[in-house]
Amino acid sequence: MKEASIKVLVILGHPRKDSYNAALAESYVAGAKAARAHVEFLHVADLHFDLHVQIPSPQDQFEEEDIKEAKRLIKWADHLVFVYPTWWGNMPALLKGFIDRVFVPGFAFYEIQPDAFKKLLRPKTAQLIITMDTPVLIDRLINGAPSRRSLENATLKFCGVSPVRSMLISPVKHSSDEKKEEWLTKVYHQGKSLENGVLTPWEKLMDQIMPWIKAIRLQFYPMTFFAYAIGAFLFAELVGPFNPWIFVLGYLVLFLIEVITVFSNDYLDRESDRLNKHFSTFSGGSRVLVDGVLSEKAYTNSLKYLLVVLAVLCVFMGIFAIASVMHVLLVTVLLFLIAVSYTAAPLRFSYNGWGEIVVGFTHSFAVIICGFVYQGGALNNIYSWVVGIPLFFSIVPAIIMAGIPDHDADRAAGKGTLVVRLGKVRATYLAGLSVLLSMSSVLILKKDMLLDRIYSDIIYIAFLHGAWLLYLLYQYINKAEKPARIDGIMGIALMYILWYTLVPFFNLL
């Protein structure tokens, strides 16, 4: 048998050494040792420490030697095993006090900003072995399983420990000796199963995949898809039949361009992202490089592979394209060069005040034109250009306002976003002007019969949404102390864009 290198810390949270919980813990230890794991055992009742947090910041409380040793063992371990009973629906006070004193900021986690925390115990895993007298189903349905959930979700997963397995043993009090022996054997085999590792093959696969999904930032891709589809459907409306195979192939090309752009931005902006203390879902990058989830080498290698795949797809586009090969390659290459130049040298648009305009252009005019040209349309068709005007002006406000949380970090890193160059107030005024231009451009375009049908009267609801966004921008401008995080404004600004993608999409579908 191949020797297991996993390091296991078994923590017994029952106050008595002669308890059934102690027997369960010993059984698990025996199984883990049979699996050739490196095992340490910690009986919380043997430790000498103040059970209570006596000062406002628990990390600043005096650390007894046993607390220091417990922290050392937790840091050492790959796999944490907690064995404890359920009393009055929760863990014993002894174990709760231990967790309060050990899992403190600076050791188990630290706060980056009010809703963002660095998980310092990643990538440890855990096993909970919990006894109770209440039937498991009753505990779950009526009590909400507080004994398990509080430790699993509010403590361990919060600090980066995942996955957390649970073995619930119940009811113990009136069980026969044979049943208790059966549980001891089950716990032994749970420990022995460590010879195959903690993670299942699926979990190992997901551990590899999930950081890349986070890096891709899929939440921003639907906008590109709908804009691309508008161009393709517009071709079918004006010129000829819609080709679904070219549509799918073309979108794969655009998807790869967006992934390459996102990865490139993440890599080139990594220093700015490290400085950013106000990041959110809407800004500050994916954070996978900053958090060390993926390495810089992995990023650069992925970019090389993606470029090769993109080149191959472009060749297929050239082979199967209905339109002029030169036109297909021209719009694709131009889109790629403009998109990656958001942060890449030599143009570095985000450093010279053009970044917001570039993002607006690539996610409106450029992808609509690609959808139109890939299907066989001409570059000089006026409708394929003007249909992107309202979308462009609806995108720009969100991109401008995304620079507000990043303002301090961008300025420190030398980036010249519009918020850095104009200041927060003037940049917000510019965002408001762009909202007004998106609405007024629709009113002008609706004078054309075709465009009137494409936008239809439902687009007027977008004006109410725009008015709401303008009100929020006005409120922000008039605040004496400007908040660094503007998640509410960002959410409303991003949803505003949907009107100018979904309405034309469904009217052309």
XYZ file of C-alpha atoms in Angstrom:
509
model
C 0.000 0.000 0.000
C 1.254 3.445 -0.854
C 1.911 5.421 2.302
C -0.547 8.255 2.804
C 0.988 11.643 3.460
C -2.197 13.248 4.761
C -1.856 14.937 8.149
C -4.896 14.522 10.398
C -5.827 16.348 13.596
C -8.608 14.740 15.630
C -10.254 17.191 18.055
C -12.422 15.706 20.786
C -14.931 18.267 22.043
C -16.586 16.181 24.788
C -15.632 17.281 28.324
C -15.306 13.692 29.630
C -12.485 11.324 28.677
C -14.577 8.191 29.356
C -17.424 9.217 27.050
C -18.723 7.369 24.012
C -17.432 10.322 21.977
C -13.924 9.521 23.242
C -14.354 5.936 22.026
C -15.489 7.228 18.629
C -12.478 9.541 18.410
C -10.107 6.686 19.289
C -11.764 4.476 16.690
C -11.270 7.144 14.027
C -7.622 7.566 15.063
C -7.087 3.808 14.747
C -8.622 3.784 11.276
C -6.586 6.809 10.138
C -3.367 5.209 11.396
C -4.285 2.010 9.555
C -4.495 4.216 6.451
C -0.932 5.372 7.301
C -1.995 8.932 7.862
C 0.003 11.133 10.232
C -2.360 11.637 13.163
C -2.380 14.040 16.118
C -5.024 13.927 18.841
C -6.318 16.925 20.775
C -8.693 16.513 23.698
C -10.021 19.993 24.409
C -10.723 19.072 28.042
C -6.962 18.635 28.602
C -6.193 22.190 27.530
C -5.793 25.089 29.935
C -7.181 28.346 28.574
C -9.736 31.037 29.322
C -12.973 29.813 27.774
C -14.243 33.355 27.242
C -13.285 36.141 24.845
C -12.574 38.948 27.296
C -11.700 41.813 24.935
C -13.353 43.342 21.830
C -10.775 41.915 19.417
C -10.290 38.190 20.164
C -6.998 38.052 18.250
C -5.492 40.485 20.760
C -6.360 38.426 23.840
C -3.460 36.795 25.717
C -2.652 33.417 24.152
C -2.078 30.564 26.549
C 0.491 27.940 25.543
C -2.252 25.400 24.839
C -3.998 27.834 22.467
C -0.698 28.376 20.649
C -0.212 24.623 20.384
C -3.757 24.131 19.094
C -3.167 26.745 16.399
C 0.103 25.074 15.447
C -1.607 21.703 15.058
C -4.469 23.164 13.022
C -1.993 24.877 10.701
C -0.054 21.615 10.424
C -3.063 19.459 9.580
C -4.508 18.804 6.147
C -7.678 17.258 7.561
C -9.516 18.346 10.723
C -11.792 15.884 12.535
C -14.212 17.173 15.194
C -15.903 14.650 17.470
C -18.534 16.045 19.826
C -22.051 15.528 21.193
C -25.132 17.653 20.619
C -26.407 19.222 23.821
C -29.486 21.437 23.694
C -29.221 21.473 19.914
C -25.605 22.594 19.748
C -22.021 21.731 20.612
C -20.789 21.699 24.237
C -19.692 25.013 25.739
C -16.139 23.665 26.003
C -15.822 23.189 22.250
C -17.560 26.496 21.511
C -15.124 28.313 23.791
C -12.208 26.556 22.092
C -13.449 27.702 18.667
C -13.990 31.252 19.934
C -10.398 31.431 21.182
C -8.638 29.617 18.326
C -10.498 30.549 15.120
C -9.702 34.235 15.411
C -8.965 36.952 12.834
C -5.392 36.788 11.640
C -5.237 33.031 12.154
C -8.342 31.548 10.536
C -9.326 34.534 8.385
C -8.933 38.263 8.091
C -11.271 40.967 6.947
C -10.344 42.700 3.702
C -13.474 44.857 3.670
C -16.921 44.606 5.321
C -18.156 41.802 3.061
C -14.899 40.241 1.892
C -12.649 37.960 3.913
C -9.398 36.157 3.243
C -9.871 32.461 4.082
C -6.635 31.487 5.774
C -7.382 27.785 6.355
C -7.772 26.918 2.684
C -7.300 24.187 1.372
C -7.902 22.077 4.482
C -10.757 19.582 4.671
C -12.805 18.420 7.662
C -14.899 15.616 9.087
C -17.584 16.131 11.739
C -18.619 13.151 13.876
C -21.620 14.279 15.910
C -23.677 12.283 18.392
C -27.180 13.201 19.527
C -30.299 11.688 21.056
C -32.721 13.556 18.799
C -33.477 11.623 15.593
C -31.481 13.101 12.726
C -34.545 13.931 10.609
C -36.230 15.732 13.520
C -33.045 17.662 14.263
C -32.817 18.737 10.648
C -36.459 19.605 9.983
C -37.468 21.111 13.329
C -34.224 22.396 14.862
C -32.435 23.234 11.607
C -29.381 21.075 12.511
C -27.643 23.936 14.364
C -24.905 21.724 15.837
C -23.666 20.763 12.394
C -24.441 23.894 10.422
C -22.850 26.355 12.825
C -19.493 24.582 12.728
C -19.657 23.516 9.079
C -20.891 26.728 7.455
C -20.401 29.610 9.869
C -16.928 28.539 10.991
C -15.053 25.997 8.885
C -16.228 26.913 5.378
C -16.076 30.604 6.289
C -12.382 30.097 7.053
C -11.731 28.148 3.847
C -12.104 24.548 5.061
C -13.902 22.542 2.384
C -15.360 20.044 1.855
C -16.733 19.355 5.342
C -18.101 15.819 5.736
C -20.656 15.004 8.428
C -21.400 11.716 10.171
C -24.449 11.996 12.436
C -24.858 9.245 15.038
C -28.321 9.088 16.590
C -30.079 8.245 18.807
C -27.277 7.243 21.194
C -28.878 7.206 24.651
C -31.178 4.208 24.197
C -29.120 2.333 21.620
C -27.907 -1.200 22.239
C -24.273 -2.115 22.788
C -24.343 -3.880 19.424
C -25.483 -0.681 17.700
C -22.779 1.325 19.425
C -20.170 -1.216 18.317
C -21.538 -0.917 14.788
C -21.028 2.861 14.903
C -17.501 2.430 16.251
C -16.722 0.154 13.306
C -18.245 2.644 10.872
C -16.123 5.450 12.307
C -13.018 3.228 12.091
C -13.664 2.636 8.399
C -14.262 6.355 7.892
C -10.771 6.980 9.233
C -9.308 4.133 7.181
C -10.892 5.565 4.032
C -8.228 8.288 4.184
C -5.926 5.859 2.369
C -7.857 6.889 -0.752
C -7.717 10.582 0.134
C -10.490 12.895 1.285
C -11.727 14.196 -2.047
C -13.789 12.186 -4.485
C -12.687 12.163 -8.147
C -15.510 14.619 -8.906
C -14.393 16.978 -6.136
C -10.814 16.816 -7.357
C -12.009 17.706 -10.852
C -14.114 20.591 -9.548
C -11.176 21.839 -7.488
C -9.286 22.137 -10.755
C -12.155 23.678 -12.722
C -13.758 26.154 -10.303
C -10.795 28.591 -10.084
C -10.823 28.878 -13.872
C -14.585 29.458 -13.947
C -14.079 32.209 -11.394
C -11.251 33.640 -13.504
C -13.429 33.667 -16.643
C -16.078 35.800 -14.840
C -19.054 34.354 -16.670
C -21.455 36.936 -15.234
C -20.381 39.428 -17.901
C -20.756 37.190 -20.976
C -24.531 37.233 -21.608
C -24.303 40.866 -22.752
C -21.849 39.881 -25.501
C -23.983 36.936 -26.583
C -27.167 38.983 -26.979
C -25.371 41.787 -28.830
C -23.779 39.250 -31.186
C -27.177 37.613 -31.744
C -28.706 40.999 -32.587
C -26.216 41.356 -35.443
C -26.890 37.840 -36.727
C -30.685 38.200 -36.510
C -30.494 41.599 -38.190
C -28.761 39.932 -41.140
C -31.610 37.412 -41.358
C -34.091 40.297 -41.271
C -32.401 42.352 -43.982
C -30.370 40.068 -46.228
C -30.767 36.306 -46.163
C -31.295 33.099 -44.172
C -29.795 32.657 -40.735
C -26.980 30.077 -40.530
C -26.967 28.429 -37.070
C -23.601 26.666 -37.573
C -21.810 29.866 -38.450
C -23.590 31.528 -35.534
C -22.262 28.965 -33.039
C -18.762 28.947 -34.511
C -18.666 32.735 -34.531
C -19.789 32.947 -30.919
C -17.072 30.510 -29.871
C -14.565 32.888 -31.484
C -16.014 35.862 -29.597
C -16.206 33.875 -26.359
C -12.515 33.017 -26.622
C -11.616 36.621 -27.387
C -13.473 37.702 -24.257
C -11.803 35.012 -22.132
C -8.361 36.009 -23.432
C -9.154 39.662 -22.740
C -10.341 38.911 -19.189
C -7.277 36.757 -18.458
C -4.971 39.373 -19.937
C -6.574 42.129 -17.883
C -6.363 40.026 -14.722
C -2.704 39.273 -15.320
C -1.624 42.792 -16.278
C -3.753 44.418 -13.554
C -2.607 42.074 -10.779
C -0.655 44.777 -8.928
C -3.604 47.160 -9.041
C -5.906 44.379 -7.840
C -3.584 43.646 -4.912
C -3.897 47.267 -3.837
C -7.676 47.297 -4.267
C -9.506 47.242 -0.922
C -12.959 47.982 -2.349
C -13.401 45.188 -4.890
C -16.741 43.481 -5.436
C -18.526 41.205 -7.904
C -18.622 44.161 -10.295
C -15.029 45.391 -10.108
C -11.527 44.545 -8.964
C -10.912 41.536 -11.219
C -11.499 37.861 -10.488
C -8.949 37.898 -7.607
C -7.718 34.365 -8.353
C -4.168 35.643 -8.885
C -4.296 37.986 -5.905
C -5.606 35.211 -3.639
C -3.041 32.730 -4.938
C -5.705 30.324 -6.180
C -4.021 30.232 -9.590
C -0.392 30.971 -10.360
C 0.937 33.552 -12.790
C 2.561 30.728 -14.770
C -0.798 28.964 -15.090
C -2.269 32.205 -16.427
C 0.432 32.782 -19.015
C 0.289 29.152 -20.157
C -3.492 29.300 -20.478
C -3.214 32.442 -22.598
C -0.847 30.627 -24.982
C -3.215 27.676 -25.336
C -6.240 29.929 -25.793
C -4.473 31.878 -28.534
C -3.755 28.635 -30.380
C -7.393 27.513 -30.093
C -8.567 30.948 -31.230
C -6.308 30.763 -34.280
C -7.702 27.335 -35.182
C -11.285 28.570 -34.833
C -10.507 31.570 -37.016
C -9.195 29.198 -39.688
C -12.475 27.266 -39.536
C -14.363 30.547 -39.764
C -12.395 31.403 -42.864
C -13.145 28.002 -44.404
C -16.863 27.877 -43.670
C -17.703 31.571 -43.773
C -20.468 32.596 -46.154
C -19.153 36.149 -46.234
C -15.871 37.408 -47.606
C -13.007 35.723 -45.741
C -11.165 39.029 -45.632
C -14.127 40.767 -43.984
C -14.517 37.987 -41.408
C -10.828 38.041 -40.513
C -10.721 41.834 -40.541
C -13.524 42.332 -37.998
C -12.236 39.458 -35.850
C -8.635 40.656 -35.747
C -9.643 44.266 -35.115
C -11.980 43.242 -32.284
C -9.243 41.094 -30.741
C -6.586 43.809 -30.942
C -8.863 46.514 -29.545
C -10.181 44.275 -26.749
C -6.819 43.035 -25.437
C -5.380 46.541 -25.717
C -7.575 47.580 -22.797
C -4.562 46.802 -20.597
C -1.985 45.340 -22.976
C 0.854 47.375 -24.439
C 1.403 49.406 -26.491
C -2.057 51.041 -26.493
C -3.102 50.287 -22.869
C -6.421 52.104 -23.225
C -7.292 51.836 -19.530
C -4.163 53.830 -18.708
C -4.883 56.784 -21.001
C -8.589 57.490 -20.478
C -9.943 55.481 -23.400
C -10.681 52.252 -21.542
C -14.363 52.934 -20.884
C -14.999 53.910 -24.504
C -13.192 50.790 -25.714
C -15.266 48.478 -23.499
C -18.450 50.192 -24.664
C -17.395 49.821 -28.305
C -16.281 46.188 -28.134
C -19.450 45.087 -26.327
C -21.840 46.942 -28.624
C -20.831 47.998 -32.145
C -18.027 45.453 -32.538
C -19.905 42.291 -31.582
C -23.054 43.364 -33.442
C -20.954 43.895 -36.579
C -19.327 40.479 -36.057
C -22.742 38.824 -35.841
C -23.822 40.585 -39.028
C -20.637 39.993 -41.041
C -20.161 36.345 -39.972
C -23.595 35.568 -41.411
C -22.574 37.122 -44.719
C -23.477 40.782 -44.285
C -21.547 43.759 -45.607
C -19.478 46.003 -43.380
C -21.073 49.149 -44.769
C -24.668 48.253 -43.879
C -25.908 51.259 -41.926
C -28.397 49.338 -39.771
C -25.716 47.042 -38.361
C -23.968 50.157 -37.029
C -26.788 52.388 -35.811
C -28.545 49.590 -33.885
C -25.545 49.558 -31.545
C -25.747 53.258 -30.602
C -28.200 52.967 -27.681
C -26.400 49.868 -26.413
C -23.053 51.668 -26.466
C -24.386 54.590 -24.430
C -26.065 52.204 -21.957
C -22.798 50.322 -21.340
C -20.550 53.318 -20.757
C -22.192 54.436 -17.455
C -21.622 51.029 -15.845
C -17.988 50.958 -16.974
C -17.360 54.486 -15.721
C -18.938 53.806 -12.331
C -16.994 50.550 -11.995
C -13.913 52.759 -11.743
C -15.106 54.339 -8.481
C -14.376 51.349 -6.188
C -11.066 50.899 -8.042
C -10.146 54.606 -7.885
C -7.463 54.529 -5.179
C -5.809 51.351 -6.436
C -5.912 52.493 -10.075
C -4.368 55.849 -9.228
C -1.628 54.172 -7.183
C -0.907 51.808 -10.067
C -0.792 54.642 -12.617
C -3.979 53.721 -14.463
C -5.731 56.621 -16.126
C -9.378 55.612 -15.976
C -11.947 58.358 -16.427
C -12.659 58.337 -12.694
C -8.952 58.874 -11.972
C -8.592 61.568 -14.635
C -11.848 63.463 -14.065
C -12.466 62.758 -10.409
C -15.452 60.887 -9.004
C -17.987 63.707 -9.366
C -17.231 64.738 -12.947
C -16.994 61.096 -14.013
C -20.431 60.493 -12.500
C -21.816 63.454 -14.432
C -20.384 61.904 -17.597
C -22.075 58.591 -16.725
C -25.383 60.447 -16.316
C -24.925 62.156 -19.683
C -24.382 58.758 -21.298
C -27.649 57.488 -19.778
C -29.468 60.456 -21.322
C -27.800 59.815 -24.691
C -28.904 56.169 -24.632
C -32.533 57.232 -24.218
C -32.415 60.125 -26.691
C -30.687 57.966 -29.328
C -33.564 55.482 -29.147
C -36.078 58.272 -29.709
C -34.187 59.350 -32.815
C -33.714 55.820 -34.173
C -37.389 54.968 -33.704
C -38.223 57.440 -36.447
C -37.039 54.714 -38.844
C -39.698 52.072 -39.488
C -37.404 49.055 -39.075
C -35.664 50.401 -35.983
C -39.018 51.357 -34.502
C -40.042 47.696 -34.751
C -36.703 46.490 -33.392
C -37.020 48.585 -30.258
C -40.838 48.630 -30.070
C -42.732 50.601 -27.464
C -41.603 48.357 -24.618
C -38.244 50.147 -24.708
C -39.932 53.099 -23.019
C -39.897 51.087 -19.803
C -36.106 51.366 -20.030
C -36.555 55.133 -19.677
C -38.060 54.588 -16.217
C -35.081 52.407 -15.367
C -32.780 55.113 -16.728
C -34.509 57.746 -14.615
C -33.952 55.563 -11.550
C -30.265 55.245 -12.428
C -29.983 59.007 -12.949
C -31.529 59.576 -9.525
C -28.986 57.242 -7.910
C -26.139 59.014 -9.699
C -27.504 62.371 -8.529
C -27.658 61.084 -4.960
C -24.066 59.919 -5.183
C -22.893 63.283 -6.509
C -24.573 65.100 -3.625
C -23.184 62.932 -0.848
C -20.674 64.810 1.256
C -18.696 61.638 1.870
C -18.565 59.484 -1.227
C -18.779 55.760 -0.407
C -16.020 53.627 -1.884
C -18.408 50.771 -2.624
C -21.411 51.494 -4.851
C -22.815 47.996 -5.371
C -26.406 49.269 -5.586
C -25.596 51.726 -8.369
C -23.515 49.099 -10.180
C -26.326 46.561 -10.068
C -28.875 49.036 -11.439
C -26.421 50.247 -14.108
C -25.702 46.720 -15.330
C -29.399 45.811 -15.417
C -30.055 48.968 -17.426
C -27.915 47.523 -20.245
C -30.227 44.531 -20.550
C -33.025 46.658 -22.018
C -30.879 47.553 -25.019
C -29.880 43.932 -25.638
C -32.951 41.893 -24.750
C -35.579 44.097 -26.432
C -33.862 44.087 -29.874
C -32.924 40.406 -29.405
C -36.489 39.229 -28.853
C -37.984 41.547 -31.473
C -35.565 40.198 -34.078
C -35.765 36.578 -32.964
